[in-house]
Amino acid sequence: MTTSETRSASASPTEGLEQRRHLMTEIPGPRSVELMARKTAAVASGVGTTMPVFAVEASGGIVKDVDGNSLIDLGSGIAVTTVGNSAPRVVAAVREQVEAFTHTCFMVTPYEGYIAVAEALARLTPGDHAKKSALFNSGAEAVENAVKIARAHTGRPAVVVFDHAYHGRTNLTMAMTSKSMPYKSGFGPFAPEVYRAPMSYPYRDAKNMDGQLAARRAISIMEKQVGAGNLAAVVIEPIQGEGGFIVPADGFLAELAEWCTAHDVVFVADEVQTGFARTGAMFACDHEGVVPDLIVTAKGIAGGFPLSAVTGRAEMMDAPHVAGLGGTYGGNPVACAAALATIETIEAEGLVERAQEIERLALGVLHRLQADDDRIGDVRGRGAMLAIELVVSGSDEPDAALAGSIAAAARAAGVITLTCGTFGNVLRLLPPLSISDELLTEGLEEIASALAATR
Ligand code: PLZ
């Protein structure tokens, strides 16, 4: 039996929640509308809402809301529930850990789960060199710590990031993030010593701009505007997430990594969104055989629990002085138990291969759509991290309104869909890998009809 047959037969590893889209009310339904009024009154308005329905249950490819609507999940809570919501192994491991103890602080009285996660990260991340890890809570916190480690290791201050980059919402990671609205505007001043280089963006670069040329363009900025001798780290998402699911041209990452090695600059892969089977490899760097010095992970690592990590060359990870890294909750025992069960699920259920199957199925549909519609300027992505870039017909001018209206129509039909991109014109798919082929196909059909309805 292939993985997809297994999927179809059992629909979801979690029995219980029927794997079928089903709308009982309009979207949003009356209970969600009520809750939204309470949210508006009690929650800071800076915390936005993509889809105004309130969840009560989720598993496989379905999120059920307070009005009894069952929605197709093509977002995974922004690439987090890669193994599915409430995946059985995660639930069992968390339950066991919660009953044993919930927190001691790893810096006060340590526990084995943290070490086991570090060992698993050493085994799974690219490269067979000696590795160590430190655990944190959020992606942004881990990115900040990767920069601290790189600075401690090199004794240099500067950090290079890229156009369209997203690294988080804390002060340093806001500085590293490219897009002003909504992430940065009004929240400065930002951390200094962050420099931005051009990204390889095959759809928008000149046609002759291959990976090597694009890398040389970025390296020239590093050499001329920063100077290798001042540069601690180059931080890059191997496939950009919030910036638009931009897959750099072949060879771009490898060339950058090589330059970093030659100049003792720490090459940091931010795999917060791309990691843990999402792209049809355990890590996106694996597709290009790139071995980063440090790799930052979060999101998909722990099936929905807040956990993040910096993993890297042992001598770099050991550069900060003793007690220089940490935090009250970093590597919380419940999150560590969830991570170990998540990793076990990925391996036992062949989810790397499942992501490749999702790529084949979804890319087929998206390419067919593109063949009939010149408003789909680009179809791209890897594994279960796929996107279409929407443009004004007959041009490459970004059409954010079109992306917004397709997403809105899909949501009204009960399909959770996200947009992204510097220009806001990218519709992205991040289904849980536990979704059935049937639900995925149905979700894609809704997107197709939403697109057709805008003609
Ligand atoms: N690095 C590559 O994708 C988080 C952001 C959602 P945190 N992306 C989702 C939002 O609007 O806040 C992300 C990422 C990459 C870092 C982060 C930051 O991870 O766990 O959100 O801090």
Short mmCIF file of C-alpha atoms and ligand atoms in Angstrom, two decimals:
data_model
loop_
_atom_site.label_atom_id
_atom_site.label_comp_id
_atom_site.label_asym_id
_atom_site.label_seq_id
_atom_site.Cartn_x
_atom_site.Cartn_y
_atom_site.Cartn_z
CA MET A 1 0.00 0.00 0.00
CA THR A 2 1.37 3.44 -0.85
CA THR A 3 1.24 6.20 1.70
CA SER A 4 -1.62 7.82 -0.16
CA GLU A 5 -3.68 4.63 -0.15
CA THR A 6 -3.10 4.36 3.58
CA ARG A 7 -4.23 7.97 3.92
CA SER A 8 -7.38 7.44 1.92
CA ALA A 9 -8.27 4.27 3.79
CA SER A 10 -7.87 5.66 7.28
CA ALA A 11 -8.56 9.31 6.33
CA SER A 12 -6.72 10.54 9.40
CA PRO A 13 -4.58 9.04 12.13
CA THR A 14 -7.10 10.46 14.62
CA GLU A 15 -10.43 8.72 14.42
CA GLY A 16 -13.30 10.67 15.86
CA LEU A 17 -13.43 13.83 13.81
CA GLU A 18 -15.07 13.04 10.49
CA GLN A 19 -12.77 13.95 7.59
CA ARG A 20 -15.38 15.80 5.57
CA ARG A 21 -16.05 19.46 4.83
CA HIS A 22 -19.47 20.34 6.07
CA LEU A 23 -21.05 23.77 6.53
CA MET A 24 -23.91 24.13 9.02
CA THR A 25 -24.04 27.94 8.86
CA GLU A 26 -22.67 30.80 6.85
CA ILE A 27 -19.03 31.58 7.57
CA PRO A 28 -18.73 32.99 10.19
CA GLY A 29 -21.65 31.41 12.04
CA PRO A 30 -23.55 33.09 14.89
CA ARG A 31 -21.43 31.66 17.74
CA SER A 32 -18.26 32.80 16.02
CA VAL A 33 -19.76 36.25 15.49
CA GLU A 34 -20.52 36.41 19.21
CA LEU A 35 -17.00 35.35 20.14
CA MET A 36 -15.57 37.86 17.69
CA ALA A 37 -17.44 40.63 19.49
CA ARG A 38 -15.86 39.46 22.77
CA LYS A 39 -12.45 39.27 21.08
CA THR A 40 -12.83 42.81 19.77
CA ALA A 41 -13.70 44.04 23.27
CA ALA A 42 -11.02 42.11 25.19
CA VAL A 43 -8.09 41.42 22.86
CA ALA A 44 -5.71 44.07 21.56
CA SER A 45 -6.65 44.91 17.99
CA GLY A 46 -3.03 44.53 16.90
CA VAL A 47 -3.58 40.78 17.11
CA GLY A 48 -5.29 40.10 13.78
CA THR A 49 -7.58 37.31 12.56
CA THR A 50 -7.26 35.57 9.19
CA MET A 51 -10.48 33.59 9.32
CA PRO A 52 -13.14 34.80 11.76
CA VAL A 53 -14.28 31.40 13.02
CA PHE A 54 -13.43 29.98 16.43
CA ALA A 55 -12.02 26.46 16.60
CA VAL A 56 -13.18 23.73 18.95
CA GLU A 57 -11.62 20.61 17.49
CA ALA A 58 -9.15 19.66 14.76
CA SER A 59 -7.42 16.63 13.28
CA GLY A 60 -6.33 15.23 9.93
CA GLY A 61 -7.29 17.86 7.37
CA ILE A 62 -10.28 19.28 9.25
CA VAL A 63 -10.81 22.16 11.71
CA LYS A 64 -14.23 22.22 13.34
CA ASP A 65 -15.67 25.51 14.59
CA VAL A 66 -18.06 26.53 17.38
CA ASP A 67 -21.01 26.53 14.98
CA GLY A 68 -20.42 22.91 13.94
CA ASN A 69 -18.82 23.79 10.61
CA SER A 70 -16.05 21.45 9.44
CA LEU A 71 -13.44 23.33 7.43
CA ILE A 72 -10.66 22.03 5.21
CA ASP A 73 -7.33 23.06 6.68
CA LEU A 74 -4.84 24.29 4.10
CA GLY A 75 -2.88 26.34 6.63
CA SER A 76 -1.78 24.08 9.52
CA GLY A 77 -1.86 27.09 11.85
CA ILE A 78 0.92 28.59 9.66
CA ALA A 79 2.94 25.44 9.03
CA VAL A 80 2.84 24.15 12.59
CA THR A 81 0.60 21.09 12.70
CA THR A 82 2.57 19.28 10.02
CA VAL A 83 1.85 15.89 11.63
CA GLY A 84 -1.80 16.89 12.05
CA ASN A 85 -3.66 18.43 14.95
CA SER A 86 -3.74 16.34 18.10
CA ALA A 87 -1.71 13.63 16.38
CA PRO A 88 -2.18 10.44 18.45
CA ARG A 89 1.48 9.97 19.43
CA VAL A 90 1.75 13.64 20.41
CA VAL A 91 -1.40 13.46 22.53
CA ALA A 92 -0.22 10.31 24.31
CA ALA A 93 3.28 11.66 25.00
CA VAL A 94 1.99 15.01 26.21
CA ARG A 95 -0.58 13.37 28.47
CA GLU A 96 2.09 11.20 30.05
CA GLN A 97 4.46 14.13 30.55
CA VAL A 98 1.79 16.45 31.94
CA GLU A 99 0.93 13.85 34.57
CA ALA A 100 4.59 13.38 35.53
CA PHE A 101 5.63 17.05 35.79
CA THR A 102 4.96 20.22 33.83
CA HIS A 103 8.01 22.38 34.51
CA THR A 104 11.17 22.49 36.56
CA CYS A 105 13.20 24.84 34.32
CA PHE A 106 15.96 23.03 32.43
CA MET A 107 18.49 25.50 33.89
CA VAL A 108 17.44 24.59 37.46
CA THR A 109 16.83 20.84 37.50
CA PRO A 110 17.26 19.39 34.01
CA TYR A 111 15.37 16.43 32.53
CA GLU A 112 16.01 13.84 29.84
CA GLY A 113 13.44 14.97 27.25
CA TYR A 114 15.44 18.11 26.44
CA ILE A 115 18.58 16.06 25.82
CA ALA A 116 16.66 13.57 23.67
CA VAL A 117 15.36 16.45 21.51
CA ALA A 118 18.92 17.80 21.12
CA GLU A 119 20.11 14.31 20.14
CA ALA A 120 17.29 13.93 17.61
CA LEU A 121 18.12 17.35 16.11
CA ALA A 122 21.79 16.35 15.81
CA ARG A 123 20.73 13.19 13.96
CA LEU A 124 18.14 14.80 11.64
CA THR A 125 19.63 18.15 10.63
CA PRO A 126 21.94 18.41 7.60
CA GLY A 127 25.60 17.40 7.96
CA ASP A 128 27.38 14.70 9.94
CA HIS A 129 29.68 16.96 11.96
CA ALA A 130 29.52 17.17 15.78
CA LYS A 131 26.40 19.20 16.68
CA LYS A 132 24.83 20.69 19.77
CA SER A 133 21.47 22.40 20.35
CA ALA A 134 19.81 24.93 22.63
CA LEU A 135 16.02 25.02 22.97
CA PHE A 136 13.71 28.03 23.17
CA ASN A 137 10.00 28.80 22.78
CA SER A 138 9.32 30.71 19.56
CA GLY A 139 10.90 31.01 16.15
CA ALA A 140 11.88 34.63 16.78
CA GLU A 141 13.55 33.76 20.07
CA ALA A 142 15.59 31.03 18.39
CA VAL A 143 16.64 33.37 15.54
CA GLU A 144 17.82 35.91 18.14
CA ASN A 145 19.83 33.22 19.87
CA ALA A 146 21.40 32.08 16.61
CA VAL A 147 22.64 35.66 16.17
CA LYS A 148 23.95 35.75 19.76
CA ILE A 149 25.84 32.50 19.16
CA ALA A 150 27.27 33.71 15.83
CA ARG A 151 28.42 36.96 17.44
CA ALA A 152 29.99 35.14 20.38
CA HIS A 153 31.75 32.75 17.98
CA THR A 154 33.10 35.35 15.56
CA GLY A 155 33.50 38.38 17.81
CA ARG A 156 31.87 40.39 14.98
CA PRO A 157 28.66 42.46 15.09
CA ALA A 158 26.98 42.50 11.66
CA VAL A 159 24.20 40.29 10.36
CA VAL A 160 23.14 40.00 6.71
CA VAL A 161 19.55 39.14 5.81
CA PHE A 162 17.64 39.25 2.51
CA ASP A 163 14.91 41.10 0.67
CA HIS A 164 11.50 39.55 1.47
CA ALA A 165 12.89 37.89 4.61
CA TYR A 166 10.73 37.13 7.62
CA HIS A 167 12.40 36.24 10.91
CA GLY A 168 9.95 37.36 13.62
CA ARG A 169 8.42 40.21 15.59
CA THR A 170 10.89 40.81 18.45
CA ASN A 171 13.13 43.85 18.20
CA LEU A 172 16.13 42.16 16.59
CA THR A 173 13.98 39.95 14.35
CA MET A 174 11.83 42.94 13.28
CA ALA A 175 15.08 44.52 12.12
CA MET A 176 15.83 41.31 10.22
CA THR A 177 12.35 41.08 8.72
CA SER A 178 11.96 42.95 5.47
CA LYS A 179 8.33 44.06 5.24
CA SER A 180 7.26 47.23 7.04
CA MET A 181 3.47 46.73 7.13
CA PRO A 182 2.27 45.06 9.26
CA TYR A 183 5.42 43.81 10.99
CA LYS A 184 7.56 46.88 11.69
CA SER A 185 5.73 50.10 10.95
CA GLY A 186 5.74 52.39 13.98
CA PHE A 187 7.68 49.94 16.16
CA GLY A 188 11.22 51.23 15.67
CA PRO A 189 13.95 52.10 16.37
CA PHE A 190 15.26 48.71 15.36
CA ALA A 191 18.37 46.82 16.36
CA PRO A 192 21.51 48.03 14.56
CA GLU A 193 24.04 46.12 12.46
CA VAL A 194 21.46 44.39 10.29
CA TYR A 195 22.14 44.67 6.54
CA ARG A 196 19.95 43.52 3.67
CA ALA A 197 21.09 41.80 0.49
CA PRO A 198 19.10 41.00 -2.66
CA MET A 199 17.39 37.60 -2.72
CA SER A 200 17.27 35.23 -5.65
CA TYR A 201 13.66 35.50 -6.84
CA PRO A 202 13.51 33.56 -10.14
CA TYR A 203 10.04 34.83 -11.13
CA ARG A 204 11.00 38.49 -10.74
CA ASP A 205 14.75 38.42 -11.48
CA ALA A 206 16.09 39.02 -14.97
CA LYS A 207 16.01 35.79 -16.98
CA ASN A 208 19.81 35.45 -17.05
CA MET A 209 20.02 35.73 -13.24
CA ASP A 210 20.88 32.15 -12.29
CA GLY A 211 21.75 31.01 -8.77
CA GLN A 212 25.46 31.82 -9.10
CA LEU A 213 24.85 35.32 -10.47
CA ALA A 214 22.24 36.06 -7.81
CA ALA A 215 24.66 34.88 -5.13
CA ARG A 216 27.45 37.06 -6.53
CA ARG A 217 25.05 40.04 -6.46
CA ALA A 218 24.35 39.42 -2.76
CA ILE A 219 28.00 38.71 -1.93
CA SER A 220 29.03 41.98 -3.55
CA ILE A 221 26.76 43.84 -1.08
CA MET A 222 28.29 41.89 1.80
CA GLU A 223 31.80 42.67 0.68
CA LYS A 224 31.26 46.32 -0.26
CA GLN A 225 28.68 47.53 2.28
CA VAL A 226 29.46 45.37 5.31
CA GLY A 227 32.90 43.80 4.91
CA ALA A 228 33.44 40.12 5.71
CA GLY A 229 35.61 41.09 8.68
CA ASN A 230 32.61 42.74 10.37
CA LEU A 231 30.12 40.05 9.52
CA ALA A 232 29.04 37.50 12.14
CA ALA A 233 26.26 35.74 10.26
CA VAL A 234 24.29 35.43 7.06
CA VAL A 235 20.74 34.40 7.99
CA ILE A 236 18.46 33.06 5.27
CA GLU A 237 15.26 31.08 4.86
CA PRO A 238 16.14 28.38 2.30
CA ILE A 239 12.62 28.86 0.93
CA GLN A 240 11.17 32.17 2.04
CA GLY A 241 7.88 31.86 3.91
CA GLU A 242 5.96 35.03 4.75
CA GLY A 243 7.88 36.85 1.99
CA GLY A 244 6.10 34.81 -0.71
CA PHE A 245 7.23 31.16 -0.79
CA ILE A 246 10.20 32.20 -2.86
CA VAL A 247 12.40 29.30 -3.91
CA PRO A 248 15.83 30.67 -4.82
CA ALA A 249 17.48 29.58 -8.07
CA ASP A 250 19.58 26.40 -7.92
CA GLY A 251 23.02 26.99 -6.52
CA PHE A 252 22.19 30.30 -4.81
CA LEU A 253 22.26 28.87 -1.28
CA ALA A 254 25.31 26.69 -1.94
CA GLU A 255 27.30 29.63 -3.30
CA LEU A 256 26.41 31.81 -0.29
CA ALA A 257 27.29 29.01 2.12
CA GLU A 258 30.63 28.51 0.40
CA TRP A 259 31.45 32.20 0.60
CA CYS A 260 30.54 32.22 4.31
CA THR A 261 32.86 29.28 5.00
CA ALA A 262 35.71 30.96 3.13
CA HIS A 263 35.29 34.13 5.23
CA ASP A 264 34.54 32.57 8.63
CA VAL A 265 31.01 33.94 8.54
CA VAL A 266 28.38 31.78 10.23
CA PHE A 267 25.79 30.56 7.69
CA VAL A 268 22.42 30.32 9.45
CA ALA A 269 19.42 28.60 7.85
CA ASP A 270 16.11 29.80 9.28
CA GLU A 271 14.06 26.63 8.77
CA VAL A 272 11.30 27.73 11.14
CA GLN A 273 8.69 27.40 8.38
CA THR A 274 10.41 24.91 6.04
CA GLY A 275 11.62 22.35 8.58
CA PHE A 276 10.37 18.92 9.62
CA ALA A 277 9.19 17.28 6.40
CA ARG A 278 7.20 20.31 5.21
CA THR A 279 9.04 20.67 1.89
CA GLY A 280 9.34 16.97 1.04
CA ALA A 281 12.71 16.63 2.76
CA MET A 282 13.36 16.70 6.48
CA PHE A 283 14.85 20.19 5.95
CA ALA A 284 14.74 22.46 2.90
CA CYS A 285 18.56 22.72 2.86
CA ASP A 286 18.62 18.98 2.08
CA HIS A 287 17.18 19.62 -1.40
CA GLU A 288 20.39 21.43 -2.37
CA GLY A 289 22.87 19.50 -0.27
CA VAL A 290 23.60 22.67 1.71
CA VAL A 291 24.94 22.17 5.23
CA PRO A 292 24.32 25.28 7.34
CA ASP A 293 26.59 26.06 10.31
CA LEU A 294 23.51 26.78 12.43
CA ILE A 295 19.93 25.79 11.72
CA VAL A 296 16.94 27.40 13.41
CA THR A 297 13.79 25.30 13.83
CA ALA A 298 10.36 25.82 15.44
CA LYS A 299 6.73 25.47 14.22
CA GLY A 300 6.53 21.88 12.87
CA ILE A 301 8.97 20.59 15.49
CA ALA A 302 6.41 19.89 18.22
CA GLY A 303 2.96 19.34 16.70
CA GLY A 304 1.59 22.65 17.96
CA PHE A 305 3.50 23.10 21.22
CA PRO A 306 5.75 26.13 21.60
CA LEU A 307 9.27 24.88 21.05
CA SER A 308 12.17 26.14 18.97
CA ALA A 309 15.81 25.27 18.61
CA VAL A 310 19.19 26.38 17.40
CA THR A 311 21.29 23.43 16.27
CA GLY A 312 24.77 23.69 14.89
CA ARG A 313 28.47 23.02 14.87
CA ALA A 314 29.46 22.07 18.40
CA GLU A 315 32.35 24.56 18.53
CA MET A 316 30.06 27.44 17.48
CA MET A 317 27.25 26.42 19.82
CA ASP A 318 29.78 26.34 22.68
CA ALA A 319 31.07 29.86 21.97
CA PRO A 320 28.78 31.72 24.42
CA HIS A 321 29.97 31.65 28.04
CA VAL A 322 28.30 29.27 30.50
CA ALA A 323 24.82 30.59 31.43
CA GLY A 324 24.90 32.98 28.46
CA LEU A 325 21.95 31.23 26.83
CA GLY A 326 18.62 30.23 28.31
CA GLY A 327 15.20 31.36 29.45
CA THR A 328 12.59 30.18 31.96
CA TYR A 329 10.57 28.02 29.59
CA GLY A 330 13.02 27.10 26.81
CA GLY A 331 12.73 23.36 26.15
CA ASN A 332 9.70 22.95 28.40
CA PRO A 333 9.26 19.23 29.23
CA VAL A 334 5.76 19.00 27.73
CA ALA A 335 6.94 20.65 24.49
CA CYS A 336 9.95 18.28 24.41
CA ALA A 337 7.69 15.24 24.83
CA ALA A 338 5.53 16.60 21.99
CA ALA A 339 8.62 17.09 19.80
CA LEU A 340 9.89 13.55 20.32
CA ALA A 341 6.43 12.18 19.45
CA THR A 342 6.23 14.50 16.42
CA ILE A 343 9.57 13.26 15.11
CA GLU A 344 8.50 9.67 15.72
CA THR A 345 5.29 10.35 13.78
CA ILE A 346 7.16 11.89 10.83
CA GLU A 347 9.44 8.86 10.62
CA ALA A 348 6.87 6.12 11.34
CA GLU A 349 4.28 7.52 8.94
CA GLY A 350 6.69 8.36 6.12
CA LEU A 351 5.64 12.02 6.15
CA VAL A 352 8.61 13.22 4.11
CA GLU A 353 7.30 11.03 1.28
CA ARG A 354 3.75 12.17 2.03
CA ALA A 355 4.84 15.79 1.50
CA GLN A 356 6.28 14.76 -1.88
CA GLU A 357 2.96 13.14 -2.82
CA ILE A 358 1.10 16.30 -1.82
CA GLU A 359 3.48 18.27 -4.04
CA ARG A 360 2.73 16.02 -7.03
CA LEU A 361 -1.01 16.17 -6.50
CA ALA A 362 -1.29 19.89 -5.79
CA LEU A 363 1.29 21.11 -8.33
CA GLY A 364 -0.55 19.17 -11.04
CA VAL A 365 -3.75 21.05 -10.23
CA LEU A 366 -2.03 24.43 -9.88
CA HIS A 367 -0.15 24.07 -13.18
CA ARG A 368 -3.39 23.18 -14.96
CA LEU A 369 -4.99 26.29 -13.47
CA GLN A 370 -2.05 28.40 -14.59
CA ALA A 371 -2.26 27.08 -18.16
CA ASP A 372 -5.76 28.58 -18.44
CA ASP A 373 -5.25 31.77 -16.49
CA ASP A 374 -2.49 34.30 -17.10
CA ARG A 375 -3.27 35.95 -13.77
CA ILE A 376 -1.30 33.09 -12.18
CA GLY A 377 2.15 34.51 -12.86
CA ASP A 378 4.03 31.77 -11.04
CA VAL A 379 3.43 28.40 -9.42
CA ARG A 380 6.15 27.42 -6.99
CA GLY A 381 7.19 25.73 -3.78
CA ARG A 382 8.22 22.32 -2.58
CA GLY A 383 6.41 19.49 -0.86
CA ALA A 384 3.42 20.75 1.10
CA MET A 385 4.66 24.35 0.92
CA LEU A 386 3.21 25.56 -2.39
CA ALA A 387 1.96 28.86 -3.73
CA ILE A 388 0.61 30.77 -6.68
CA GLU A 389 1.69 34.36 -7.32
CA LEU A 390 -1.18 36.44 -8.69
CA VAL A 391 -0.62 39.25 -11.16
CA VAL A 392 -2.62 41.57 -13.34
CA SER A 393 -3.46 39.77 -16.57
CA GLY A 394 -0.78 40.15 -19.22
CA SER A 395 1.80 41.66 -16.86
CA ASP A 396 3.87 40.80 -13.81
CA GLU A 397 2.25 43.50 -11.71
CA PRO A 398 1.31 42.04 -8.29
CA ASP A 399 -2.43 41.69 -7.70
CA ALA A 400 -2.95 41.58 -3.93
CA ALA A 401 -6.68 42.26 -4.28
CA LEU A 402 -7.08 39.11 -6.39
CA ALA A 403 -5.17 36.98 -3.87
CA GLY A 404 -7.36 38.45 -1.12
CA SER A 405 -10.61 37.77 -2.91
CA ILE A 406 -9.70 34.17 -3.78
CA ALA A 407 -8.74 33.52 -0.15
CA ALA A 408 -11.95 35.16 1.07
CA ALA A 409 -14.13 33.13 -1.31
CA ALA A 410 -12.35 29.89 -0.36
CA ARG A 411 -12.87 30.69 3.32
CA ALA A 412 -16.56 31.40 2.77
CA ALA A 413 -16.75 27.93 1.20
CA GLY A 414 -15.08 26.40 4.27
CA VAL A 415 -11.44 26.19 3.16
CA ILE A 416 -8.79 27.75 5.38
CA THR A 417 -6.35 29.48 3.05
CA LEU A 418 -3.52 31.92 3.73
CA THR A 419 -1.91 34.64 1.68
CA CYS A 420 1.63 36.00 1.93
CA GLY A 421 4.29 37.89 0.00
CA THR A 422 5.98 41.26 0.12
CA PHE A 423 3.33 42.42 -2.33
CA GLY A 424 0.52 40.47 -0.60
CA ASN A 425 -0.29 38.73 -3.88
CA VAL A 426 0.67 35.15 -3.07
CA LEU A 427 -1.86 32.49 -2.15
CA ARG A 428 -0.10 29.76 -0.20
CA LEU A 429 -0.89 26.19 0.69
CA LEU A 430 0.41 24.62 3.89
CA PRO A 431 -1.82 21.61 4.46
CA PRO A 432 -1.15 19.27 7.34
CA LEU A 433 0.56 16.14 6.01
CA SER A 434 -2.25 14.15 7.61
CA ILE A 435 -4.79 15.54 5.13
CA SER A 436 -6.43 12.98 2.80
CA ASP A 437 -6.05 13.26 -0.97
CA GLU A 438 -9.81 13.76 -1.18
CA LEU A 439 -9.87 16.77 1.15
CA LEU A 440 -6.82 18.29 -0.48
CA THR A 441 -8.37 17.92 -3.93
CA GLU A 442 -11.64 19.38 -2.69
CA GLY A 443 -9.80 22.35 -1.17
CA LEU A 444 -7.96 22.94 -4.45
CA GLU A 445 -11.24 22.74 -6.38
CA GLU A 446 -12.67 25.48 -4.15
CA ILE A 447 -9.64 27.64 -4.89
CA ALA A 448 -10.14 26.97 -8.61
CA SER A 449 -13.80 28.03 -8.45
CA ALA A 450 -12.92 31.07 -6.38
CA LEU A 451 -10.41 32.02 -9.07
CA ALA A 452 -12.92 31.40 -11.86
CA ALA A 453 -15.52 33.53 -10.06
CA THR A 454 -13.21 36.57 -10.18
CA ARG A 455 -13.04 36.55 -13.98
N1 PLZ B 1 11.25 32.59 10.84
C1 PLZ B 1 10.95 31.70 8.59
O1 PLZ B 1 8.17 31.83 9.17
C2 PLZ B 1 7.08 32.72 11.67
C3 PLZ B 1 4.56 34.48 11.41
C4 PLZ B 1 3.16 34.77 11.71
P1 PLZ B 1 7.56 32.78 15.68
N2 PLZ B 1 6.18 32.83 10.59
C5 PLZ B 1 4.78 33.09 10.91
C6 PLZ B 1 2.99 36.18 12.17
O2 PLZ B 1 2.38 36.95 11.43
O3 PLZ B 1 3.47 36.49 13.27
C7 PLZ B 1 8.54 32.65 11.38
C8 PLZ B 1 9.02 32.21 10.14
C9 PLZ B 1 10.40 32.18 9.91
C10 PLZ B 1 10.83 33.01 12.04
C11 PLZ B 1 9.48 33.05 12.34
C12 PLZ B 1 9.07 33.53 13.69
O4 PLZ B 1 8.53 32.47 14.44
O5 PLZ B 1 7.40 31.43 16.33
O6 PLZ B 1 6.31 33.35 15.11
O7 PLZ B 1 8.31 33.74 16.54
#
